[in-house]
Short mmCIF file of C-alpha atoms in Angstrom, two decimals:
data_model
loop_
_atom_site.label_atom_id
_atom_site.label_comp_id
_atom_site.label_asym_id
_atom_site.label_seq_id
_atom_site.Cartn_x
_atom_site.Cartn_y
_atom_site.Cartn_z
CA MET A 1 -21.20 -4.30 -4.71
CA THR A 2 -17.76 -3.16 -3.68
CA GLU A 3 -14.73 -4.15 -5.69
CA GLN A 4 -11.74 -5.81 -4.15
CA LEU A 5 -8.76 -3.54 -3.61
CA THR A 6 -5.47 -5.42 -3.53
CA VAL A 7 -2.10 -4.30 -2.22
CA ASP A 8 1.13 -6.19 -2.86
CA GLN A 9 4.75 -5.51 -2.10
CA ILE A 10 6.81 -5.72 -5.30
CA SER A 11 10.20 -4.64 -4.00
CA ASP A 12 11.71 -3.30 -0.80
CA THR A 13 10.55 0.22 -1.64
CA GLU A 14 7.49 -0.33 -3.84
CA ILE A 15 3.97 -1.50 -3.32
CA VAL A 16 1.31 -1.85 -5.98
CA MET A 17 -2.41 -1.37 -5.51
CA THR A 18 -5.14 -2.40 -7.95
CA ARG A 19 -8.77 -1.42 -7.98
CA VAL A 20 -11.52 -1.86 -10.58
CA VAL A 21 -13.95 1.05 -10.91
CA ASP A 22 -17.30 0.67 -12.64
CA ALA A 23 -17.02 3.61 -15.03
CA PRO A 24 -15.32 4.45 -18.32
CA ARG A 25 -11.72 5.59 -18.22
CA ASP A 26 -12.31 9.23 -19.18
CA LEU A 27 -14.63 9.67 -16.24
CA VAL A 28 -12.32 7.88 -13.78
CA TRP A 29 -9.48 10.09 -15.02
CA ALA A 30 -11.60 13.19 -14.45
CA CYS A 31 -12.41 11.98 -10.93
CA HIS A 32 -8.68 11.77 -10.13
CA THR A 33 -7.71 15.08 -11.68
CA GLN A 34 -10.54 17.62 -11.40
CA GLU A 35 -11.45 19.62 -8.34
CA GLN A 36 -15.23 19.28 -8.54
CA HIS A 37 -14.94 15.47 -8.68
CA LEU A 38 -12.10 15.04 -6.16
CA ARG A 39 -14.06 17.04 -3.63
CA ARG A 40 -16.84 14.46 -3.79
CA TRP A 41 -14.90 11.28 -3.04
CA TRP A 42 -11.31 11.78 -1.91
CA GLY A 43 -12.39 12.80 1.60
CA ARG A 44 -14.23 9.50 2.21
CA GLY A 45 -17.45 11.45 2.55
CA ASN A 46 -15.89 14.04 4.86
CA PRO A 47 -15.61 17.70 3.84
CA LEU A 48 -12.51 18.16 1.71
CA ASP A 49 -10.63 21.34 0.78
CA VAL A 50 -9.07 20.94 -2.65
CA GLU A 51 -6.35 23.15 -4.09
CA ILE A 52 -5.16 21.83 -7.42
CA ASP A 53 -3.03 23.16 -10.25
CA PHE A 54 -3.28 20.29 -12.68
CA ARG A 55 -0.28 20.55 -14.97
CA VAL A 56 3.22 19.09 -14.95
CA GLY A 57 5.08 20.85 -12.16
CA GLY A 58 1.79 21.98 -10.62
CA LYS A 59 0.90 21.17 -7.03
CA TYR A 60 -2.12 19.90 -5.14
CA ARG A 61 -3.21 20.00 -1.52
CA PHE A 62 -6.18 18.17 0.00
CA VAL A 63 -7.37 18.77 3.55
CA GLU A 64 -9.85 16.26 4.94
CA HIS A 65 -11.96 17.42 7.87
CA ALA A 66 -12.60 14.11 9.60
CA ASP A 67 -15.43 13.50 12.02
CA ASP A 68 -12.92 12.93 14.83
CA GLY A 69 -12.42 16.70 14.74
CA ASN A 70 -8.99 16.48 13.13
CA ALA A 71 -7.91 17.87 9.79
CA TYR A 72 -5.66 15.61 7.72
CA ALA A 73 -3.68 17.36 5.01
CA PHE A 74 -1.99 15.75 2.02
CA ARG A 75 0.02 17.40 -0.70
CA GLY A 76 2.06 16.66 -3.76
CA GLU A 77 3.21 17.65 -7.20
CA TYR A 78 2.30 16.40 -10.67
CA LEU A 79 5.35 14.96 -12.40
CA GLU A 80 3.90 13.33 -15.54
CA ILE A 81 0.48 13.61 -17.15
CA GLU A 82 -0.71 11.46 -20.07
CA ALA A 83 -4.49 11.84 -20.11
CA PRO A 84 -6.41 9.62 -19.66
CA ALA A 85 -3.99 6.72 -19.18
CA ARG A 86 -1.13 7.63 -16.90
CA LEU A 87 -0.41 10.02 -14.05
CA VAL A 88 2.68 10.35 -11.88
CA GLN A 89 2.46 12.45 -8.74
CA THR A 90 4.18 12.78 -5.41
CA PHE A 91 2.24 12.15 -2.22
CA GLU A 92 3.01 13.41 1.23
CA PHE A 93 1.07 13.39 4.49
CA GLU A 94 1.65 16.74 6.20
CA GLY A 95 1.43 15.06 9.60
CA MET A 96 4.75 13.40 8.77
CA PRO A 97 6.47 15.90 6.50
CA GLY A 98 9.45 14.87 4.44
CA HIS A 99 8.25 11.32 3.78
CA VAL A 100 7.41 11.64 0.12
CA ALA A 101 6.09 8.78 -1.98
CA THR A 102 5.89 8.82 -5.77
CA ASP A 103 2.64 7.35 -7.05
CA SER A 104 2.30 6.19 -10.66
CA LEU A 105 -1.31 5.60 -11.70
CA VAL A 106 -2.13 3.61 -14.82
CA LEU A 107 -5.76 3.49 -16.01
CA THR A 108 -6.95 0.79 -18.39
CA GLU A 109 -10.49 0.31 -19.65
CA GLU A 110 -12.27 -2.93 -20.47
CA ASN A 111 -15.98 -3.31 -21.19
CA GLY A 112 -16.71 0.14 -19.83
CA ARG A 113 -14.92 -0.55 -16.53
CA THR A 114 -11.60 0.88 -15.51
CA THR A 115 -8.72 -0.72 -13.64
CA VAL A 116 -6.59 1.71 -11.66
CA THR A 117 -3.11 0.33 -10.94
CA THR A 118 -1.12 2.51 -8.56
CA THR A 119 2.54 1.85 -7.89
CA SER A 120 3.81 3.70 -4.81
CA ARG A 121 7.55 4.12 -4.65
CA PHE A 122 9.11 5.30 -1.42
CA THR A 123 12.33 7.18 -2.02
CA SER A 124 13.95 5.65 1.00
CA LYS A 125 12.89 2.72 3.06
CA ASP A 126 12.20 5.11 5.91
CA ASP A 127 9.50 6.75 3.84
CA LEU A 128 7.36 3.68 4.31
CA ASP A 129 7.05 4.92 7.85
CA GLY A 130 5.72 8.23 6.55
CA MET A 131 2.84 6.39 4.95
CA VAL A 132 2.28 4.60 8.22
CA GLY A 133 1.67 8.00 9.72
CA SER A 134 -1.16 8.61 7.27
CA GLY A 135 -3.11 5.35 7.60
CA MET A 136 -2.96 6.06 11.11
CA ALA A 137 -6.09 7.90 11.85
CA ASP A 138 -7.70 4.59 12.69
CA GLY A 139 -5.10 3.52 15.21
CA ALA A 140 -2.94 0.51 14.57
CA GLN A 141 -4.77 -2.56 15.60
CA ARG A 142 -2.99 -5.79 14.87
CA SER A 143 -4.57 -7.41 11.89
CA TYR A 144 -4.38 -11.17 12.04
CA VAL A 145 -6.47 -11.32 8.90
CA ALA A 146 -3.72 -9.48 7.06
CA LEU A 147 -1.09 -11.67 8.66
CA ASP A 148 -2.91 -14.77 7.49
CA ALA A 149 -3.05 -13.35 3.99
CA LEU A 150 0.64 -12.59 4.08
CA LEU A 151 1.49 -16.05 5.35
CA ARG A 152 -0.73 -17.56 2.68
CA GLU A 153 1.20 -15.60 0.10
CA LEU A 154 4.45 -16.80 1.62
CA THR A 155 3.37 -20.41 1.45
CA ALA A 156 1.82 -20.17 -2.02
CA MET B 1 12.51 1.09 15.91
CA THR B 2 10.68 2.71 13.01
CA ASP B 3 13.52 1.38 10.90
CA ARG B 4 12.48 -2.17 11.54
CA LEU B 5 9.54 -1.95 9.16
CA SER B 6 11.86 -0.99 6.31
CA GLU B 7 14.22 -3.78 7.27
CA VAL B 8 11.39 -6.30 7.23
CA PHE B 9 10.18 -5.02 3.85
CA ALA B 10 13.67 -5.40 2.45
CA ALA B 11 13.98 -8.90 3.89
CA LEU B 12 10.65 -9.91 2.36
CA ALA B 13 11.52 -8.50 -1.05
CA ASP B 14 13.58 -11.59 -1.94
CA PRO B 15 11.82 -14.76 -3.16
CA THR B 16 14.38 -17.14 -1.61
CA ARG B 17 13.95 -15.48 1.77
CA ARG B 18 10.18 -15.67 1.43
CA ALA B 19 10.49 -19.37 0.64
CA ILE B 20 12.69 -19.88 3.71
CA LEU B 21 10.08 -18.18 5.89
CA ALA B 22 7.35 -20.24 4.29
CA ARG B 23 9.27 -23.41 5.17
CA LEU B 24 9.68 -22.18 8.76
CA THR B 25 5.94 -21.74 9.17
CA GLU B 26 5.91 -25.56 9.32
CA GLY B 27 8.38 -25.66 12.20
CA GLU B 28 12.05 -25.06 13.01
CA ALA B 29 14.78 -26.29 10.68
CA SER B 30 18.55 -26.44 10.42
CA VAL B 31 20.55 -24.47 7.87
CA ASN B 32 21.14 -27.67 5.89
CA GLU B 33 17.46 -28.49 5.84
CA LEU B 34 16.63 -24.97 4.73
CA ALA B 35 19.25 -25.03 1.99
CA ALA B 36 18.21 -28.39 0.53
CA PRO B 37 15.46 -27.17 -1.85
CA PHE B 38 17.58 -24.34 -3.31
CA PRO B 39 20.19 -24.58 -6.07
CA VAL B 40 22.46 -22.16 -4.21
CA SER B 41 25.45 -22.56 -1.89
CA LEU B 42 25.12 -22.97 1.85
CA GLN B 43 26.99 -19.69 2.07
CA ALA B 44 24.28 -17.91 0.13
CA ILE B 45 21.62 -19.41 2.38
CA SER B 46 23.60 -18.32 5.45
CA LYS B 47 23.62 -14.77 4.07
CA HIS B 48 19.85 -14.87 3.61
CA LEU B 49 19.45 -16.14 7.16
CA LYS B 50 21.55 -13.25 8.47
CA VAL B 51 19.24 -10.77 6.71
CA LEU B 52 16.19 -12.51 8.15
CA GLU B 53 17.74 -12.58 11.60
CA ARG B 54 18.61 -8.87 11.47
CA ALA B 55 15.03 -8.09 10.50
CA GLY B 56 13.89 -10.06 13.54
CA LEU B 57 12.02 -12.57 11.38
CA ILE B 58 13.91 -15.61 12.59
CA VAL B 59 15.53 -16.67 15.83
CA ARG B 60 18.59 -18.94 15.85
CA GLY B 61 19.13 -21.58 18.50
CA ARG B 62 22.17 -21.33 20.79
CA ASP B 63 23.63 -24.79 20.11
CA ALA B 64 26.79 -24.21 18.04
CA GLN B 65 26.55 -27.54 16.23
CA TRP B 66 22.94 -27.28 15.31
CA ARG B 67 21.50 -23.83 15.35
CA PRO B 68 17.93 -24.42 14.37
CA CYS B 69 16.04 -21.49 12.85
CA ARG B 70 12.64 -20.58 14.13
CA LEU B 71 10.14 -18.15 12.64
CA ASP B 72 9.24 -15.07 14.69
CA PRO B 73 5.96 -13.79 13.25
CA GLU B 74 5.95 -10.49 15.15
CA PRO B 75 7.67 -8.35 12.46
CA LEU B 76 5.41 -9.97 9.84
CA ARG B 77 2.49 -8.83 11.90
CA GLU B 78 3.83 -5.27 11.85
CA VAL B 79 4.16 -5.34 8.06
CA ALA B 80 0.71 -6.87 7.76
CA THR B 81 -0.69 -4.11 9.96
CA TRP B 82 1.04 -1.48 7.86
CA MET B 83 -0.23 -2.99 4.61
CA GLU B 84 -3.70 -3.21 6.08
CA GLN B 85 -3.62 0.48 7.02
CA TYR B 86 -2.48 1.44 3.55
CA ARG B 87 -5.15 -0.77 2.04
CA ARG B 88 -7.87 0.71 4.23
CA PHE B 89 -6.73 4.26 3.53
CA TRP B 90 -7.41 3.80 -0.19
CA ASP B 91 -10.25 1.31 0.15
CA GLU B 92 -12.42 3.86 1.95
CA ARG B 93 -11.71 6.47 -0.70
CA TYR B 94 -12.49 4.18 -3.62
CA ALA B 95 -15.65 2.94 -1.95
CA THR B 96 -16.79 6.56 -1.80
CA LEU B 97 -15.78 6.98 -5.45
CA ASP B 98 -17.99 4.00 -6.37
CA THR B 99 -20.99 5.67 -4.76
CA TYR B 100 -20.21 9.01 -6.36
CA LEU B 101 -19.84 7.46 -9.82
CA ARG B 102 -23.09 5.54 -9.43
CA ASP B 103 -24.92 8.78 -8.75
CA LEU B 104 -23.08 10.54 -11.54
CA GLN B 105 -23.91 7.87 -14.12
CA ALA B 106 -27.45 7.16 -12.95
CA PRO B 107 -30.05 8.05 -15.56
CA GLU B 108 -31.65 11.40 -14.78
CA LYS B 109 -34.28 10.71 -12.18
CA GLU B 110 -37.26 12.93 -11.73
CA THR B 111 -37.22 13.65 -8.05
CA ASP B 112 -38.07 16.93 -6.46
CA ARG B 113 -37.04 15.97 -2.95
#
């Protein structure tokens, strides 16, 4: 059974994403920070090159070889590390260089399950557009479902 | 045009403006009607309406006396599309993580396939 992933806008430059993962926090932390684990999931099942220097000031680079024949590269730098509870890193899609988001991940454990709360802060409002470039592999189809959800939130 | 998304995000970041939009989903309304539920000046509401208008979220009628505001859902749709892309980007990854963790935590199975 797949958990619900929620995304909400919390300010004009920040969105927050929450996701529950059915595993203890130490393991979920390892999955987000260690090469052998990242390789197995971050590419959505596609082959993934992982370069990672996991320390404050260290950098990472992931290249996903998608089945549409394209390679999608992402990179960033680790700004703060508090294992296994908090991680702050930058995130940039190389297809739209210069649009850098700062992602703060907070991991909390309850009954052996872990909630990952990621706050993405875009340094300028334009950087939202950089993220648009990276969702983008799937082509932008208008999502009336999402619109309905947004309107529901507006009318709540 | 790429700037519009940011503008819409900024417009939506304010709860009063969200409430105004919510009211307009029920139909057009005058500035006075829009201001009624809020404990703020008409001037403040007018400012909010200007922000919403700049973001393309509302359209004002031409009539100088009574310039009704109407919701234009198109920019909302763009934001919704953007949010949906962001959501899908991570949703696919976490779904794969679920599968990976299930395998990782599964009790050792004796298979020689």
